[in-house]
Short mmCIF file of C-alpha atoms in Angstrom, two decimals:
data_model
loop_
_atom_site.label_atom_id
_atom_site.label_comp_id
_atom_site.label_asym_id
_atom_site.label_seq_id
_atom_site.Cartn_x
_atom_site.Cartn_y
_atom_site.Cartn_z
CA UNK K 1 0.00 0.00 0.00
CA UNK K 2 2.68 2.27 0.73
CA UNK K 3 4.50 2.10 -2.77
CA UNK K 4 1.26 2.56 -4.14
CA UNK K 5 0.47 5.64 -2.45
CA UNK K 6 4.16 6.60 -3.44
CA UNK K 7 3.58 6.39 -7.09
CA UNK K 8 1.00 8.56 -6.82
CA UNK K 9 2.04 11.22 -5.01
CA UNK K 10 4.25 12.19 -7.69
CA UNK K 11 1.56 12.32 -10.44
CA UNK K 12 0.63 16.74 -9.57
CA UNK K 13 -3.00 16.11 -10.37
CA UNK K 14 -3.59 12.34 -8.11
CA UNK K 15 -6.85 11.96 -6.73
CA UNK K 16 -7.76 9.73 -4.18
CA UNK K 17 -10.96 7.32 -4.15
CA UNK K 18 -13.27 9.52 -2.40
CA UNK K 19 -16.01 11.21 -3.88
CA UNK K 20 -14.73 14.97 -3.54
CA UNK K 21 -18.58 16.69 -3.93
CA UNK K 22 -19.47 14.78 -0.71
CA UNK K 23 -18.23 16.87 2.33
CA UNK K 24 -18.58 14.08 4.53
CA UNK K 25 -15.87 11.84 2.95
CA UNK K 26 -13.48 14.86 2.41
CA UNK K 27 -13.25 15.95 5.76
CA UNK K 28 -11.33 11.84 5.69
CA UNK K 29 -8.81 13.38 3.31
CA UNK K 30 -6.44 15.80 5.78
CA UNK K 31 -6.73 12.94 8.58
CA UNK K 32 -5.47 10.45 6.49
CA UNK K 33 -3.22 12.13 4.28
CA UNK K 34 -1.59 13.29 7.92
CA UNK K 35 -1.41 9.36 9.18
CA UNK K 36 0.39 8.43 5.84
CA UNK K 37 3.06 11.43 5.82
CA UNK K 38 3.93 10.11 9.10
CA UNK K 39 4.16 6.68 8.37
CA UNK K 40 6.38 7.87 5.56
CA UNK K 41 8.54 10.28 8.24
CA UNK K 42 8.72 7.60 10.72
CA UNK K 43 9.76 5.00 8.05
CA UNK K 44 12.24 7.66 6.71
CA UNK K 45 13.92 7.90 10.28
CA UNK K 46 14.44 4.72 10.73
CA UNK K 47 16.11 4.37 7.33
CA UNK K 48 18.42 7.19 8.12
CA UNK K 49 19.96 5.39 11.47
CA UNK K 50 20.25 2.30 9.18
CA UNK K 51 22.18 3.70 6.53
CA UNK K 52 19.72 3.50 3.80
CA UNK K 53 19.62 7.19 2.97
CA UNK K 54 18.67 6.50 -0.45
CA UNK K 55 15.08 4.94 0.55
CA UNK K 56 15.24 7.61 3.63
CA UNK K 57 14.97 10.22 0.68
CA UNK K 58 12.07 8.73 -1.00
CA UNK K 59 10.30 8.67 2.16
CA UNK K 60 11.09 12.24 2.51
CA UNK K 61 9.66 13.48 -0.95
CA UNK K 62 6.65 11.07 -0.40
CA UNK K 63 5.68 13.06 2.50
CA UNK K 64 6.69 16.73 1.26
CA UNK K 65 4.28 15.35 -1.73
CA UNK K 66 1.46 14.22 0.43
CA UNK K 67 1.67 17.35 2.42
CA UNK K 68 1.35 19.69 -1.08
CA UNK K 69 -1.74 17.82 -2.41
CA UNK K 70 -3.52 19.40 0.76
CA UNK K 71 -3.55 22.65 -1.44
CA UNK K 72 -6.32 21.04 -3.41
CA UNK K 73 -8.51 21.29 -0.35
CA UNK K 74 -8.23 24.48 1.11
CA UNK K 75 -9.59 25.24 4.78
CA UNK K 76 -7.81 26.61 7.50
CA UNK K 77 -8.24 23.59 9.30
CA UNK K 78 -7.08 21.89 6.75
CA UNK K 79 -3.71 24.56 6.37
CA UNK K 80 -3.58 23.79 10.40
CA UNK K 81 -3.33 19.91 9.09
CA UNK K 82 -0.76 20.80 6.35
CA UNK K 83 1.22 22.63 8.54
CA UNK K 84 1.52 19.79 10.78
CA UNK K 85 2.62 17.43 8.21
CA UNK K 86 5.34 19.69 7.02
CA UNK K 87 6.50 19.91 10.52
CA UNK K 88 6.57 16.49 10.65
CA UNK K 89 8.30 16.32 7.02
CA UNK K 90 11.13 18.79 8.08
CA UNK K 91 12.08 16.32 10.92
CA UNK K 92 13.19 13.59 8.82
CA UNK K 93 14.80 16.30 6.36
CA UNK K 94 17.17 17.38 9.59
CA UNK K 95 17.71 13.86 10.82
CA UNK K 96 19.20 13.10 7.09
CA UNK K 97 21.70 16.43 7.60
CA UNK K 98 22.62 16.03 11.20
CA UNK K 99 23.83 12.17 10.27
CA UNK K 100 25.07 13.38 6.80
CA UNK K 101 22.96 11.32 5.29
CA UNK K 102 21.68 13.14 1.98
CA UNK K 103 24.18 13.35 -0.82
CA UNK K 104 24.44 15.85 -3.44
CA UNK K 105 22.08 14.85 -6.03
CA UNK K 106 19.44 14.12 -2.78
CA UNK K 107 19.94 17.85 -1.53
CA UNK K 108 19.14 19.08 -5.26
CA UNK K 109 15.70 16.63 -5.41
CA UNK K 110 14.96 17.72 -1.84
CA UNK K 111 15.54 21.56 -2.96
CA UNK K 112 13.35 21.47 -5.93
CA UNK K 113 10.47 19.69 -3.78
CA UNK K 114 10.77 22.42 -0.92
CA UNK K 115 10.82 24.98 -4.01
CA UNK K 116 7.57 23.42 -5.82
CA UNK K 117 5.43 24.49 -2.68
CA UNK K 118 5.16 28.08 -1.96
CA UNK K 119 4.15 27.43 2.39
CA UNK K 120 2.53 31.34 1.72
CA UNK K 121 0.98 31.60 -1.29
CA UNK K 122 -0.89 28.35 0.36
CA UNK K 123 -1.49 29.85 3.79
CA UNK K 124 -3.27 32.92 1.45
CA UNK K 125 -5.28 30.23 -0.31
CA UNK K 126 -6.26 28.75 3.04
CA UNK K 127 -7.19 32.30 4.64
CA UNK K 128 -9.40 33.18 1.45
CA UNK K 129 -11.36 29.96 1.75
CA UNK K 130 -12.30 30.50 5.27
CA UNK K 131 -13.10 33.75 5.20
CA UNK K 132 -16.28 33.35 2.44
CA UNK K 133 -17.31 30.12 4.35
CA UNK K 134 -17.52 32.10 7.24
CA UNK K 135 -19.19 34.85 5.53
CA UNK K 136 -21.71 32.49 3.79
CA UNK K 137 -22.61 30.53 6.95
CA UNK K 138 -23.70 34.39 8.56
CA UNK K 139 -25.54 35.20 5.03
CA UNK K 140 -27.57 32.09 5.70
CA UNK K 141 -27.97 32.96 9.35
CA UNK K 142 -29.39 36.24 8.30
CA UNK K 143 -32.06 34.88 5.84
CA UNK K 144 -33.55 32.35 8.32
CA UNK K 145 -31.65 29.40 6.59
CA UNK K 146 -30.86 26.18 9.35
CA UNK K 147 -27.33 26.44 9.27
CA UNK K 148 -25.31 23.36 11.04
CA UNK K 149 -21.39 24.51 11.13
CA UNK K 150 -19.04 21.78 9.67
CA UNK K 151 -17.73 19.60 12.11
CA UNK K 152 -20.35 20.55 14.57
CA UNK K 153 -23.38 18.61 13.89
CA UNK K 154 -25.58 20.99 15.97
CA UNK K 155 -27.69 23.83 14.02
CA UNK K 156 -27.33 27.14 14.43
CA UNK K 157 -30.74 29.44 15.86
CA UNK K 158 -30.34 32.95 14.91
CA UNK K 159 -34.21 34.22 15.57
CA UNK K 160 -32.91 35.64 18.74
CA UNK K 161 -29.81 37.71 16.99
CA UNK K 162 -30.87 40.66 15.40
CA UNK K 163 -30.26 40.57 11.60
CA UNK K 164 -28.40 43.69 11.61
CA UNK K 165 -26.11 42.17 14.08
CA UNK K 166 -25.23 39.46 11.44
CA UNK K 167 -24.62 41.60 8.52
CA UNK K 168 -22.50 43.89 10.91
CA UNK K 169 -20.25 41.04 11.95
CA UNK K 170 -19.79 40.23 8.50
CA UNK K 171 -18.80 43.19 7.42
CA UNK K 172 -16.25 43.52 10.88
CA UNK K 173 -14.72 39.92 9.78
CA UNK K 174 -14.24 40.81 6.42
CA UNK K 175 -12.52 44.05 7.00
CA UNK K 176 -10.71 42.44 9.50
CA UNK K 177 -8.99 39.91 6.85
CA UNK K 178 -8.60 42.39 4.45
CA UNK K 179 -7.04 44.88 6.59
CA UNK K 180 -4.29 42.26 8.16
CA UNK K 181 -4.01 39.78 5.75
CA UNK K 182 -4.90 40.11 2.19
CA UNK K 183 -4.55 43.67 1.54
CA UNK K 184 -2.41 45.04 4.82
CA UNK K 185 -0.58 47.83 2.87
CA UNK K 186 -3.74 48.80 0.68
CA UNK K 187 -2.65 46.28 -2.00
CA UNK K 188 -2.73 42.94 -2.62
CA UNK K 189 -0.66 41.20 -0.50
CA UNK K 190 1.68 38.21 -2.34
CA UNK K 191 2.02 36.49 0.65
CA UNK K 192 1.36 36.35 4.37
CA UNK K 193 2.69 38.99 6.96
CA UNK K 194 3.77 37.12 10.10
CA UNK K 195 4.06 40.67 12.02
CA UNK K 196 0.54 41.93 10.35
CA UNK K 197 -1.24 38.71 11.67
CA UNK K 198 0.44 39.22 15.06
CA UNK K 199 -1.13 42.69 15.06
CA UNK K 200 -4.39 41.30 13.85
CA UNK K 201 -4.06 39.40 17.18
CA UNK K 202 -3.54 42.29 18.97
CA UNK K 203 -6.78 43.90 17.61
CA UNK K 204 -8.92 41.37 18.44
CA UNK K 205 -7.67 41.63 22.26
CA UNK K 206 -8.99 45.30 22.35
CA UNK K 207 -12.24 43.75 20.33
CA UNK K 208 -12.98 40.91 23.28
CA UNK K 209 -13.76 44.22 25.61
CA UNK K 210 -15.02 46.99 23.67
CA UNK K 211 -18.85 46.09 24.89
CA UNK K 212 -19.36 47.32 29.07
CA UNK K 213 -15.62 46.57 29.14
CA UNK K 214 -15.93 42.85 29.89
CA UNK K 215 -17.65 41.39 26.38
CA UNK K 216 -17.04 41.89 22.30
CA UNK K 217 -19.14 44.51 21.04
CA UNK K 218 -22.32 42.49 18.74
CA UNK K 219 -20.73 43.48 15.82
CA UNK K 220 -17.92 42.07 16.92
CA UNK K 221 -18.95 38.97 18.44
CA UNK K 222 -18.61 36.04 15.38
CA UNK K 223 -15.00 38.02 14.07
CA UNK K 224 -13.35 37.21 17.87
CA UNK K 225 -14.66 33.60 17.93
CA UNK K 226 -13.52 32.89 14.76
CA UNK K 227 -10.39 34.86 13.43
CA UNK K 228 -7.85 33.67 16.57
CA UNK K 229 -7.38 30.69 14.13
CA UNK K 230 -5.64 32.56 11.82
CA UNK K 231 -3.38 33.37 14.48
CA UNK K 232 -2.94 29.57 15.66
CA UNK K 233 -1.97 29.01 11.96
CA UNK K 234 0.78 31.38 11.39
CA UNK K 235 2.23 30.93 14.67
#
C-alpha cells in the first residue's frame, strides 16, 4: 500500500478514491493524508539510522508530496493539518543532515520539492477559503436558513440575533482579513505577513472588551470567535 500511495504522489493532479462533492468523505482526506506522511517520516527515520539514505529520501519526498496535495482542499483547518505534516516532514529532512545522510544529487531533489510548494501563497489560499465560508454561513444565518457549522453537527438558531447584528459582523470579519491579511498595505498582498497577523491578534484583544468593558461589542462577536485561528496558523 505504501508504494502505491508513493507512485501517486508524484503524479501533480492524483486523486484519491473519495467522492470529492461529498463533504462528509473529504473531511477523511487531511486525517489520512496526515497518518500516511507520518508513516512515511517515521519509516524515513528509521532508514536514516540504518544507513539506507537513499530509501530515507524517498520517504522524505513522499511526504513533502502528500503534504502539497492538501492545497487542493483548502480550509484553515485543513492549512492547520498541512502545517503539521510539514512539521513532521522537516524532521526527517534534519535527521538526514545532522547524520550526513543526503548526498548531493538528494539535496538538489529535496531543494526542488521544498521549491515546488510556496508554504505562503498556500497559507493565502487557506485564509481566502475561510473567510467566504464564514461569511456564507452568517448570510444564511441572516435569511432564516438552518445552518449546522461543519464539524459541529448541531444547528445554528439565529431568531434571537438581530439581523443587523449578522450583517455587521460580517462586514467587521471581512474588513478584519482584508485589513491584516490580504490587503495590509492597501494592496494585494503576495504572501502572508507574520508581524501583520500578530497585530491582527492584537486587535482582536482590544475587540474581546469593547462592549461594558468585559464582552465583544455584537458586531464584533462572530469576528473574535472565529479569526484567533488565523493566528494559531501562522504561529
Amino acid at each position: 500500500l505504501m508504494g502505491i500511495i508513493a507512485e501517486a504522489a508524484k503524479r501533480r493532479r492524483c486523486r484519491f478514491d473519495l467522492n470529492y462533492s461529498a463533504g462528509f468523505e473529504m473531511e477523511l482526506l487531511p486525517i489520512a493524508l496526515r497518518d500516511a506522511a507520518l508513516t512515511f517520516t517515521l519509516r524515513g527515520i528509521a532508514r536514516v539510522r540504518s544507513d539506507e539514505s537513499n530509501r530515507a529520501v524517498d520517504d522524505l519526498l513522499t511526504s513533502l508530496r502528500l503534504t502539497r496535495h492538501l492545497d487542493s482542499a483548502p480550509s484553515l483547518i485543513i492549512g492547520l493539518v498541512q502545517f503539521n505534516m510539514a512539521e513532521s516532514s522537516l524532521q526527517l529532512l534534519w535527521e538526514g543532515l545532522r547524520a550526513k545522510a543526503w548526498g548531493p544529487g538528494q539535496l538538489e531533489a529535496i531543494q526542488n520539492e521544498l521549491r515546488s510548494w510556496n508554504v505562503s501563497q498556500s497559507y493565502l489560499r487557506h485564509l481566502n477559503e475561510d473567510r467566504a465560508g464564514m461569511l456564507d454561513l452568517l448570510e444564511k444565518l441572516a435569511s432564516d436558513s438552518a445552518v449546522v457549522p461543519p464539524g459541529t453537527g448541531v444547528p445554528l438558531d439565529a431568531r434571537y440575533i438581530p439581523r443587523g447584528w449578522l450583517y455587521q459582523n460580517m462586514v467587521s470579519y471581512a474588513r478584519l482579513y482584508d485589513n491584516f491579511c490580504f490587503y495590509p498595505d492597501g494592496e494585494e498582498a503576495e504572501r502572508v505577513s507574520y508581524q501583520k497577523t500578530k497585530g491582527l491578534y492584537d486587535e482582536l484583544i482590544k475587540r474581546k472588551t469593547r462592549y461594558l468593558g468585559s464582552f465583544p461589542h455584537p458586531y464584533d462577536f462572530f469576528s473574535v470567535i472565529a479569526v484567533p485561528m488565523v493566528g494559531r496558523a501562522t504561529a
